[in-house]
XYZ file of C-alpha atoms in Angstrom:
183
model
C -57.587 -193.603 36.386
C -54.933 -194.944 38.608
C -53.311 -191.519 38.651
C -56.592 -189.763 39.569
C -56.806 -192.430 42.377
C -53.304 -191.623 43.477
C -53.968 -187.884 43.798
C -57.357 -188.640 45.358
C -55.696 -190.624 48.114
C -52.771 -188.135 48.581
C -55.467 -185.391 49.352
C -56.701 -187.745 52.177
C -59.648 -189.091 50.503
C -60.679 -192.736 50.815
C -61.582 -195.784 48.867
C -64.733 -196.216 50.740
C -65.691 -192.617 50.263
C -68.920 -192.357 48.240
C -69.093 -190.405 45.073
C -71.930 -189.597 42.641
C -71.315 -191.482 39.531
C -74.677 -190.281 37.683
C -74.004 -189.065 34.164
C -74.168 -185.348 33.803
C -72.703 -182.438 31.947
C -69.745 -180.420 33.293
C -69.422 -176.767 32.225
C -66.135 -175.317 31.382
C -65.978 -173.180 34.513
C -66.571 -176.092 36.804
C -63.021 -177.397 36.650
C -60.080 -176.360 38.770
C -56.547 -176.499 37.208
C -54.079 -174.128 38.991
C -51.232 -175.019 36.729
C -53.288 -173.953 33.508
C -53.644 -170.237 32.282
C -57.434 -170.116 31.316
C -60.111 -172.924 31.163
C -59.017 -176.552 30.624
C -61.914 -177.139 27.968
C -64.147 -174.621 26.093
C -67.158 -176.852 25.851
C -69.556 -178.804 28.015
C -68.162 -182.223 28.881
C -70.471 -185.129 29.193
C -68.692 -188.339 29.889
C -70.310 -191.798 29.559
C -69.129 -195.348 30.788
C -68.000 -197.635 28.304
C -69.505 -200.610 29.952
C -72.711 -200.977 31.704
C -74.840 -198.406 33.309
C -73.738 -198.057 36.801
C -74.601 -194.722 38.268
C -75.776 -192.938 41.486
C -73.891 -193.153 44.563
C -70.980 -195.510 44.618
C -67.818 -195.962 46.586
C -64.521 -194.944 44.944
C -63.406 -198.893 45.307
C -66.581 -199.881 43.462
C -65.907 -197.184 40.804
C -62.512 -198.428 40.410
C -63.247 -201.983 40.325
C -65.950 -201.620 37.708
C -64.062 -198.885 35.686
C -67.011 -196.427 36.093
C -65.954 -193.277 33.961
C -68.652 -191.126 35.388
C -67.559 -191.724 38.794
C -63.988 -191.045 38.225
C -64.850 -187.761 36.432
C -66.946 -186.719 39.352
C -63.928 -187.208 41.494
C -61.916 -185.228 39.116
C -64.429 -182.432 39.246
C -63.809 -182.269 43.035
C -60.128 -181.723 42.646
C -57.425 -179.612 41.064
C -56.752 -181.337 37.857
C -53.039 -180.404 38.004
C -52.622 -182.634 41.087
C -53.836 -185.522 39.161
C -51.506 -184.839 36.195
C -48.715 -184.171 38.709
C -49.255 -187.614 40.071
C -48.960 -189.177 36.807
C -45.863 -187.364 35.930
C -44.235 -188.342 39.069
C -44.931 -191.889 38.037
C -43.220 -191.262 34.563
C -46.520 -190.891 32.481
C -46.046 -188.863 29.453
C -47.326 -188.851 26.054
C -45.874 -191.284 23.565
C -44.194 -188.249 21.910
C -42.350 -187.495 25.253
C -44.541 -184.356 25.727
C -46.581 -183.927 29.044
C -50.123 -185.080 29.026
C -52.493 -182.237 28.399
C -54.478 -181.099 31.561
C -58.012 -181.613 30.539
C -60.894 -183.773 32.021
C -60.977 -186.436 29.205
C -57.257 -187.143 29.916
C -58.208 -188.385 33.388
C -59.695 -191.437 31.494
C -56.715 -191.787 29.257
C -57.586 -190.024 25.958
C -53.984 -189.265 24.765
C -51.551 -191.892 23.488
C -49.175 -193.174 26.237
C -46.533 -196.014 25.341
C -47.046 -199.303 26.709
C -43.527 -199.104 28.369
C -44.377 -195.982 30.072
C -47.723 -197.438 31.467
C -45.778 -200.627 32.606
C -43.228 -198.465 34.669
C -45.904 -196.616 36.170
C -47.710 -199.640 37.232
C -44.613 -201.359 38.503
C -44.200 -198.276 40.869
C -47.651 -199.237 42.471
C -46.508 -202.741 42.977
C -43.081 -201.507 44.232
C -44.757 -199.618 47.043
C -44.381 -196.217 45.255
C -40.744 -196.661 44.119
C -40.476 -195.638 40.495
C -37.523 -196.618 38.155
C -37.013 -195.203 34.789
C -37.040 -198.090 32.320
C -33.663 -199.004 31.227
C -33.425 -201.593 28.338
C -29.675 -202.196 28.674
C -28.457 -204.735 31.358
C -24.808 -205.006 30.352
C -22.344 -203.068 28.374
C -18.845 -204.209 27.525
C -16.120 -202.345 25.541
C -13.994 -203.804 22.661
C -11.676 -205.489 25.252
C -14.582 -207.160 27.044
C -14.384 -204.682 30.036
C -17.787 -203.908 31.645
C -18.956 -200.218 31.336
C -21.557 -198.666 33.618
C -25.088 -199.359 32.690
C -27.448 -196.241 32.786
C -29.011 -195.707 36.171
C -32.789 -196.329 36.466
C -32.800 -193.393 38.850
C -35.237 -195.249 41.201
C -36.737 -192.996 43.615
C -39.929 -192.844 45.975
C -42.420 -191.173 43.680
C -45.545 -191.675 45.904
C -45.875 -193.026 49.406
C -46.127 -196.573 50.369
C -49.378 -196.198 51.846
C -50.816 -194.599 48.740
C -49.276 -197.093 46.310
C -50.748 -199.996 48.502
C -54.177 -198.617 48.543
C -54.089 -197.964 44.670
C -52.637 -201.556 44.226
C -55.383 -202.920 46.509
C -58.034 -201.190 44.497
C -56.798 -202.300 41.226
C -56.761 -205.966 42.292
C -60.385 -205.596 42.595
C -60.767 -205.132 38.936
C -59.703 -208.813 38.457
C -61.387 -210.344 41.513
C -64.637 -208.622 41.662
C -64.949 -205.930 38.874
C -64.990 -205.506 35.227
C -62.285 -208.022 34.482
C -63.194 -210.790 36.563
C -64.342 -213.008 33.770
């Protein structure tokens, strides 16, 4: 969901924008995915919420704080799914196997396996105002004579804008302060 929120904000949408979180069916031809040849799904997709029954008009901020799947899928249905998965890729998110995440609606909610280290590095980029660093487990290398050798670079770079990263961080903080994880 944070990667969808990233793409949402990059398209100049806002946190206070209202979306319809009502549970409904999405037909295969209702999705846009410019990077995929053919439909992204062959069947009707009817997502549901894991917790509670919050539906109807909700702000994106409320949908984020309360982890409303139906709201997030409504957002995704208004966008090019390729933009969502591009945002995730820029933040280092790949499948645990190293392959790209499949561009499909259910994966907006996180239905494919991703390593905890990958997710930690992506979330760290939000906290670092959009600067993404490839995880490097090595802090020091010495040769047999005790000489320091170069440690592999973390290739830190600005993956998303500071404004978008700060807005995503602000929204994610609401999960803990007023949303589904407040208790």
